[in-house]
Short mmCIF file of C-alpha atoms in Angstrom, two decimals:
data_model
loop_
_atom_site.label_atom_id
_atom_site.label_comp_id
_atom_site.label_asym_id
_atom_site.label_seq_id
_atom_site.Cartn_x
_atom_site.Cartn_y
_atom_site.Cartn_z
CA UNK I 1 47.48 -18.59 18.38
CA UNK I 2 47.22 -17.07 14.81
CA UNK I 3 48.45 -20.44 13.31
CA UNK I 4 45.55 -22.54 15.36
CA UNK I 5 42.99 -19.70 14.06
CA UNK I 6 44.25 -20.31 10.63
CA UNK I 7 43.76 -23.79 10.70
CA UNK I 8 40.14 -23.55 12.55
CA UNK I 9 38.97 -21.08 9.37
CA UNK I 10 40.77 -23.81 6.81
CA UNK I 11 38.82 -26.64 8.48
CA UNK I 12 35.33 -24.95 8.76
CA UNK I 13 36.06 -24.06 4.35
CA UNK I 14 36.93 -27.37 3.95
CA UNK I 15 33.89 -28.90 5.85
CA UNK I 16 31.64 -26.60 4.08
CA UNK I 17 33.01 -27.45 0.75
CA UNK I 18 32.88 -31.19 1.60
CA UNK I 19 29.44 -31.17 3.16
CA UNK I 20 27.64 -30.06 -0.24
CA UNK I 21 27.02 -33.17 -1.37
CA UNK I 22 25.78 -34.46 2.39
CA UNK I 23 23.42 -31.51 2.24
CA UNK I 24 21.98 -32.20 -1.45
CA UNK I 25 21.42 -35.55 0.28
CA UNK I 26 19.61 -34.21 3.37
CA UNK I 27 17.12 -32.02 0.95
CA UNK I 28 16.31 -34.85 -1.31
CA UNK I 29 16.09 -37.49 1.65
CA UNK I 30 13.58 -35.33 3.78
CA UNK I 31 11.04 -35.04 0.80
CA UNK I 32 10.18 -38.50 1.82
CA UNK I 33 8.75 -37.80 5.21
CA UNK I 34 5.30 -36.40 5.66
CA UNK I 35 5.09 -33.05 4.51
CA UNK I 36 4.60 -31.54 8.01
CA UNK I 37 7.36 -32.92 8.89
CA UNK I 38 10.04 -32.40 6.49
CA UNK I 39 11.40 -29.07 8.22
CA UNK I 40 11.54 -30.87 11.46
CA UNK I 41 13.42 -33.70 9.70
CA UNK I 42 16.01 -32.04 8.49
CA UNK I 43 16.96 -29.58 11.64
CA UNK I 44 16.76 -33.16 13.94
CA UNK I 45 18.59 -34.96 11.62
CA UNK I 46 21.42 -32.36 11.28
CA UNK I 47 21.35 -31.76 14.82
CA UNK I 48 22.01 -35.43 15.94
CA UNK I 49 24.40 -35.88 13.46
CA UNK I 50 26.39 -32.92 14.44
CA UNK I 51 26.79 -34.81 18.08
CA UNK I 52 27.76 -37.93 16.23
CA UNK I 53 30.26 -36.21 14.32
CA UNK I 54 31.96 -35.16 17.39
CA UNK I 55 32.02 -38.99 18.71
CA UNK I 56 32.96 -40.12 15.56
CA UNK I 57 35.82 -38.03 15.95
CA UNK I 58 36.58 -38.89 19.29
CA UNK I 59 36.66 -42.60 18.40
CA UNK I 60 38.66 -41.71 15.27
CA UNK I 61 41.55 -40.07 17.18
CA UNK I 62 41.56 -42.94 19.25
CA UNK I 63 41.47 -45.75 17.06
CA UNK I 64 42.42 -44.59 13.86
CA UNK I 65 44.96 -47.36 12.97
CA UNK I 66 42.23 -49.79 13.38
CA UNK I 67 40.43 -48.29 10.70
CA UNK I 68 43.18 -48.30 8.25
CA UNK I 69 44.59 -51.45 8.81
CA UNK I 70 43.51 -54.31 6.56
CA UNK I 71 41.65 -57.04 8.29
CA UNK I 72 43.32 -60.30 8.15
CA UNK I 73 39.84 -62.48 7.11
CA UNK I 74 39.19 -59.90 4.21
CA UNK I 75 42.67 -59.76 2.59
CA UNK I 76 43.27 -62.20 -0.47
CA UNK I 77 42.04 -62.68 -3.78
CA UNK I 78 41.83 -64.95 -7.03
CA UNK I 79 44.99 -65.20 -8.83
CA UNK I 80 45.05 -63.05 -11.78
CA UNK I 81 41.74 -62.11 -11.33
CA UNK I 82 40.46 -60.42 -8.39
CA UNK I 83 42.93 -58.98 -5.00
CA UNK I 84 41.59 -56.99 -2.18
CA UNK I 85 42.64 -55.59 1.40
CA UNK I 86 39.36 -54.64 2.76
CA UNK I 87 39.74 -52.13 6.25
CA UNK I 88 37.10 -50.50 8.42
CA UNK I 89 37.64 -47.20 6.31
CA UNK I 90 36.93 -49.05 3.26
CA UNK I 91 33.87 -50.99 3.99
CA UNK I 92 32.18 -47.44 5.26
CA UNK I 93 33.03 -45.69 2.31
CA UNK I 94 32.08 -48.57 -0.39
CA UNK I 95 28.55 -49.58 1.84
CA UNK I 96 27.99 -45.63 1.90
CA UNK I 97 28.83 -45.08 -1.84
CA UNK I 98 26.60 -48.23 -2.59
CA UNK I 99 23.69 -46.94 -0.73
CA UNK I 100 23.86 -43.65 -2.48
CA UNK I 101 23.99 -45.15 -5.79
CA UNK I 102 20.84 -47.31 -5.09
CA UNK I 103 19.11 -44.25 -4.08
CA UNK I 104 19.72 -42.06 -6.60
CA UNK I 105 18.66 -44.92 -9.58
CA UNK I 106 15.81 -45.69 -7.24
CA UNK I 107 14.42 -42.20 -7.29
CA UNK I 108 15.12 -41.41 -11.13
CA UNK I 109 13.38 -44.33 -11.67
CA UNK I 110 10.27 -43.65 -9.57
CA UNK I 111 10.43 -40.35 -11.38
CA UNK I 112 10.35 -41.91 -14.60
CA UNK I 113 7.44 -44.57 -13.95
CA UNK I 114 5.16 -42.37 -11.63
CA UNK I 115 2.25 -40.80 -13.82
CA UNK I 116 1.28 -37.81 -11.43
CA UNK I 117 4.23 -36.42 -9.56
CA UNK I 118 1.76 -33.67 -7.97
CA UNK I 119 0.11 -36.18 -6.27
CA UNK I 120 2.49 -38.97 -5.18
CA UNK I 121 1.43 -38.84 -1.86
CA UNK I 122 -1.35 -40.22 0.05
CA UNK I 123 -4.55 -38.40 0.19
CA UNK I 124 -3.99 -37.64 4.13
CA UNK I 125 -0.45 -35.97 3.57
CA UNK I 126 1.34 -39.04 4.65
CA UNK I 127 4.43 -40.36 2.45
CA UNK I 128 5.72 -43.99 2.38
CA UNK I 129 8.74 -43.42 4.85
CA UNK I 130 8.21 -42.07 8.59
CA UNK I 131 9.80 -39.09 10.01
CA UNK I 132 11.86 -41.24 12.03
CA UNK I 133 13.31 -43.79 9.22
CA UNK I 134 14.24 -40.09 7.01
CA UNK I 135 15.80 -38.73 10.16
CA UNK I 136 17.78 -42.21 10.55
CA UNK I 137 18.68 -42.27 7.07
CA UNK I 138 20.13 -38.74 7.38
CA UNK I 139 22.05 -39.42 10.33
CA UNK I 140 23.66 -42.54 8.75
CA UNK I 141 24.66 -40.84 5.83
CA UNK I 142 25.73 -37.92 7.07
CA UNK I 143 28.35 -40.30 9.17
CA UNK I 144 29.34 -41.85 5.87
CA UNK I 145 30.12 -38.16 4.35
CA UNK I 146 31.68 -37.15 7.32
CA UNK I 147 34.32 -40.30 7.71
CA UNK I 148 36.72 -38.46 5.35
CA UNK I 149 36.25 -34.91 6.12
CA UNK I 150 37.25 -36.17 9.57
CA UNK I 151 40.30 -38.00 8.33
CA UNK I 152 41.27 -34.84 6.29
CA UNK I 153 40.76 -32.81 9.78
CA UNK I 154 43.05 -34.85 11.67
CA UNK I 155 45.64 -34.72 8.89
CA UNK I 156 45.23 -30.53 8.74
CA UNK I 157 45.63 -30.71 12.38
CA UNK I 158 48.63 -32.97 12.51
CA UNK I 159 50.92 -30.08 12.84
CA UNK I 160 49.37 -28.74 16.24
CA UNK I 161 51.64 -30.55 19.31
CA UNK I 162 48.42 -30.13 22.03
CA UNK I 163 46.30 -32.83 21.25
CA UNK I 164 43.71 -31.45 23.40
CA UNK I 165 43.74 -28.05 21.40
CA UNK I 166 43.71 -30.20 17.82
CA UNK I 167 40.54 -31.74 19.09
CA UNK I 168 38.77 -28.78 20.28
CA UNK I 169 39.51 -26.91 16.89
CA UNK I 170 38.09 -29.84 14.79
CA UNK I 171 34.74 -30.00 17.28
CA UNK I 172 34.30 -26.45 16.73
CA UNK I 173 35.11 -26.45 12.91
CA UNK I 174 32.15 -29.63 13.06
CA UNK I 175 29.43 -27.41 14.83
CA UNK I 176 30.22 -24.60 12.38
CA UNK I 177 29.87 -26.83 9.27
CA UNK I 178 26.79 -28.62 11.11
CA UNK I 179 25.12 -25.07 11.84
CA UNK I 180 25.61 -23.59 8.28
CA UNK I 181 24.01 -27.41 6.69
CA UNK I 182 20.76 -26.61 9.25
CA UNK I 183 20.66 -22.98 7.76
CA UNK I 184 21.08 -24.17 4.00
CA UNK I 185 19.04 -27.33 4.36
CA UNK I 186 15.68 -25.46 4.40
CA UNK I 187 16.81 -22.84 1.57
CA UNK I 188 17.98 -25.87 -0.65
CA UNK I 189 14.72 -27.94 -0.11
CA UNK I 190 12.19 -24.66 -1.02
CA UNK I 191 14.45 -24.15 -4.10
CA UNK I 192 14.39 -27.57 -5.17
CA UNK I 193 10.29 -27.54 -4.19
CA UNK I 194 9.62 -24.42 -6.67
CA UNK I 195 12.09 -25.68 -9.30
CA UNK I 196 11.31 -29.64 -9.41
CA UNK I 197 13.15 -29.77 -12.77
CA UNK I 198 16.79 -29.65 -10.80
CA UNK I 199 15.61 -32.68 -8.99
CA UNK I 200 17.12 -34.49 -12.20
CA UNK I 201 20.31 -32.73 -11.81
CA UNK I 202 20.42 -33.26 -8.16
CA UNK I 203 20.00 -36.84 -8.07
CA UNK I 204 22.66 -37.43 -11.06
CA UNK I 205 25.00 -35.54 -8.64
CA UNK I 206 23.96 -37.80 -5.72
CA UNK I 207 24.61 -40.88 -8.52
CA UNK I 208 28.27 -39.55 -9.08
CA UNK I 209 28.99 -38.95 -5.49
CA UNK I 210 28.11 -42.60 -5.13
CA UNK I 211 30.87 -43.62 -7.65
CA UNK I 212 33.24 -41.45 -6.03
CA UNK I 213 32.84 -42.90 -3.11
CA UNK I 214 32.68 -46.38 -4.26
CA UNK I 215 35.89 -45.67 -6.55
CA UNK I 216 37.42 -44.15 -3.49
CA UNK I 217 36.20 -47.42 -0.96
CA UNK I 218 37.86 -49.51 -3.89
CA UNK I 219 41.22 -47.79 -3.80
CA UNK I 220 41.21 -48.03 -0.07
CA UNK I 221 40.43 -51.63 -0.19
CA UNK I 222 43.58 -51.92 -2.41
CA UNK I 223 41.17 -53.52 -4.92
CA UNK I 224 42.48 -54.87 -8.39
CA UNK I 225 40.58 -56.32 -10.85
CA UNK I 226 42.41 -58.47 -13.80
CA UNK I 227 45.37 -56.90 -12.82
CA UNK I 228 44.10 -53.28 -13.07
CA UNK I 229 43.86 -51.15 -9.54
CA UNK I 230 40.60 -49.27 -8.79
CA UNK I 231 41.68 -45.53 -8.98
CA UNK I 232 39.57 -42.86 -7.13
CA UNK I 233 38.05 -40.17 -8.54
CA UNK I 234 39.59 -36.97 -7.55
CA UNK I 235 37.36 -34.35 -5.96
CA UNK I 236 39.01 -31.95 -8.99
CA UNK I 237 37.20 -34.17 -11.08
CA UNK I 238 34.32 -34.35 -9.43
CA UNK I 239 33.87 -30.41 -8.94
CA UNK I 240 34.35 -30.63 -12.84
CA UNK I 241 31.89 -32.84 -14.00
CA UNK I 242 29.16 -31.37 -11.29
CA UNK I 243 29.84 -27.85 -13.13
CA UNK I 244 29.77 -29.57 -16.66
CA UNK I 245 26.01 -30.99 -15.44
CA UNK I 246 24.68 -27.53 -14.29
CA UNK I 247 25.69 -26.00 -17.47
CA UNK I 248 24.27 -28.38 -19.64
CA UNK I 249 21.03 -28.25 -17.73
CA UNK I 250 20.86 -24.55 -17.49
CA UNK I 251 21.81 -24.56 -21.44
CA UNK I 252 18.88 -27.18 -21.98
CA UNK I 253 16.07 -25.44 -20.08
CA UNK I 254 16.89 -22.41 -21.81
CA UNK I 255 17.00 -24.16 -24.87
CA UNK I 256 14.06 -25.93 -24.28
CA UNK I 257 11.65 -22.49 -23.16
CA UNK I 258 12.87 -21.39 -26.40
CA UNK I 259 11.72 -24.24 -28.62
CA UNK I 260 8.45 -23.90 -26.58
CA UNK I 261 7.84 -20.24 -27.36
CA UNK I 262 8.75 -20.78 -30.95
CA UNK I 263 5.83 -23.36 -31.15
CA UNK I 264 3.51 -21.54 -29.44
CA UNK I 265 4.15 -18.28 -31.75
CA UNK I 266 3.86 -20.49 -34.70
CA UNK I 267 0.46 -22.04 -33.24
CA UNK I 268 -0.95 -18.42 -32.85
CA UNK I 269 -0.05 -17.18 -36.37
#
């Protein structure tokens, strides 16, 4: 009993840590919905995703070997140039990583090219994307992010002999992490709305998340380019880069304020 409780706590902590990038994506993506619908979009997207995560958990437990075994028709390569052996897991991770990289680059370019960010919506408050489209994007990417966390959860509960007990523990951890995202999503969105300079930091973090997923997908697909194996970015490296980005952003922000203050003082004198 105590072992099961400890495993549950470990799973909740794991889901919370791995869910950070997912939470950031939800906060940034929800801004594309009409202003009046953004809060509802985040809640609906997360709630639907929680249900689909449990379904995905059931599917993975049932047919996990199908996702890990390479597809024969997607195995091969070009001599001394390219080798690959794609499986279901690698395709999902690669597609998700590629989409996140595309989204981050598109949004960064949008920030640079838009002349008036404060009025980057139509006069009636509508956005370029419908609320339903944003909910769909949030749900799909939530499933992509949850794929690895569910596989990790399956690994952590592999020592539990009773498969039903293991499934219940994983399902409870998924619900807890989903409710945590539900609570934090609005807070992060409000913070980004009040501190828009951090949106750039958030988008670059998402860009690195995309790179991490692409390298992981390439590794899962046993991808070799000119004889070199694709090595996945470790979670330790990701969090180190994340900390460096945050520190650089904070230092740069304070230094910029200092320069502006000195310039104002110089102009006044």
